[in-house]
Amino acid sequence: MEVSKKLQKLSLAALIVSLLPLTALVPVFLKIALPDGVRTVWATCNIAFALAGLLLSVICVKSEESRSIINIAAAAISTLMVLMIAGIVAFILLLNFGQ
């Protein structure tokens, strides 16, 4: 019983951490221009949150007894974020080495 409560809290934390990178859209919607240093820190935090969300989601989904729609959604969101980040990094490397 105690393990399932911990996994439920962990799955909720995984979902919240998975959704945190979407907060990067707030300045876009409010039409706020951020300084370069703030954008760098924000991007680094988004990468860290995406990786942490993926790790927490995998831990929760790995156990069959704790597998739920919240865990699967958190895993899907985190996976898409990590794939998007990897695609952006690959594109930047391709542009830099192509020149």
Coordinates of C-alpha atoms in Angstrom, one line a residue, residues 2-3 6 9-10 17 19 26 43 49 51 63 75 77 85 87-88:
E2 CA 2.8 2.4 0.9
V3 CA 4.7 1.7 -2.3
K6 CA 4.7 6.8 -3.3
K9 CA 3.0 10.9 -5.9
L10 CA 5.9 10.2 -8.2
V17 CA 7.8 18.1 -14.4
L19 CA 4.6 20.0 -18.4
V26 CA 4.4 32.2 -21.6
A43 CA 16.5 26.7 -22.2
F49 CA 12.9 19.3 -16.8
L51 CA 15.0 14.7 -19.0
S63 CA 6.0 -1.1 -12.7
A75 CA 6.0 9.5 -20.5
I77 CA 4.9 14.2 -23.2
I85 CA 15.3 18.8 -28.2
G87 CA 16.1 17.2 -33.3
I88 CA 17.0 20.8 -32.6

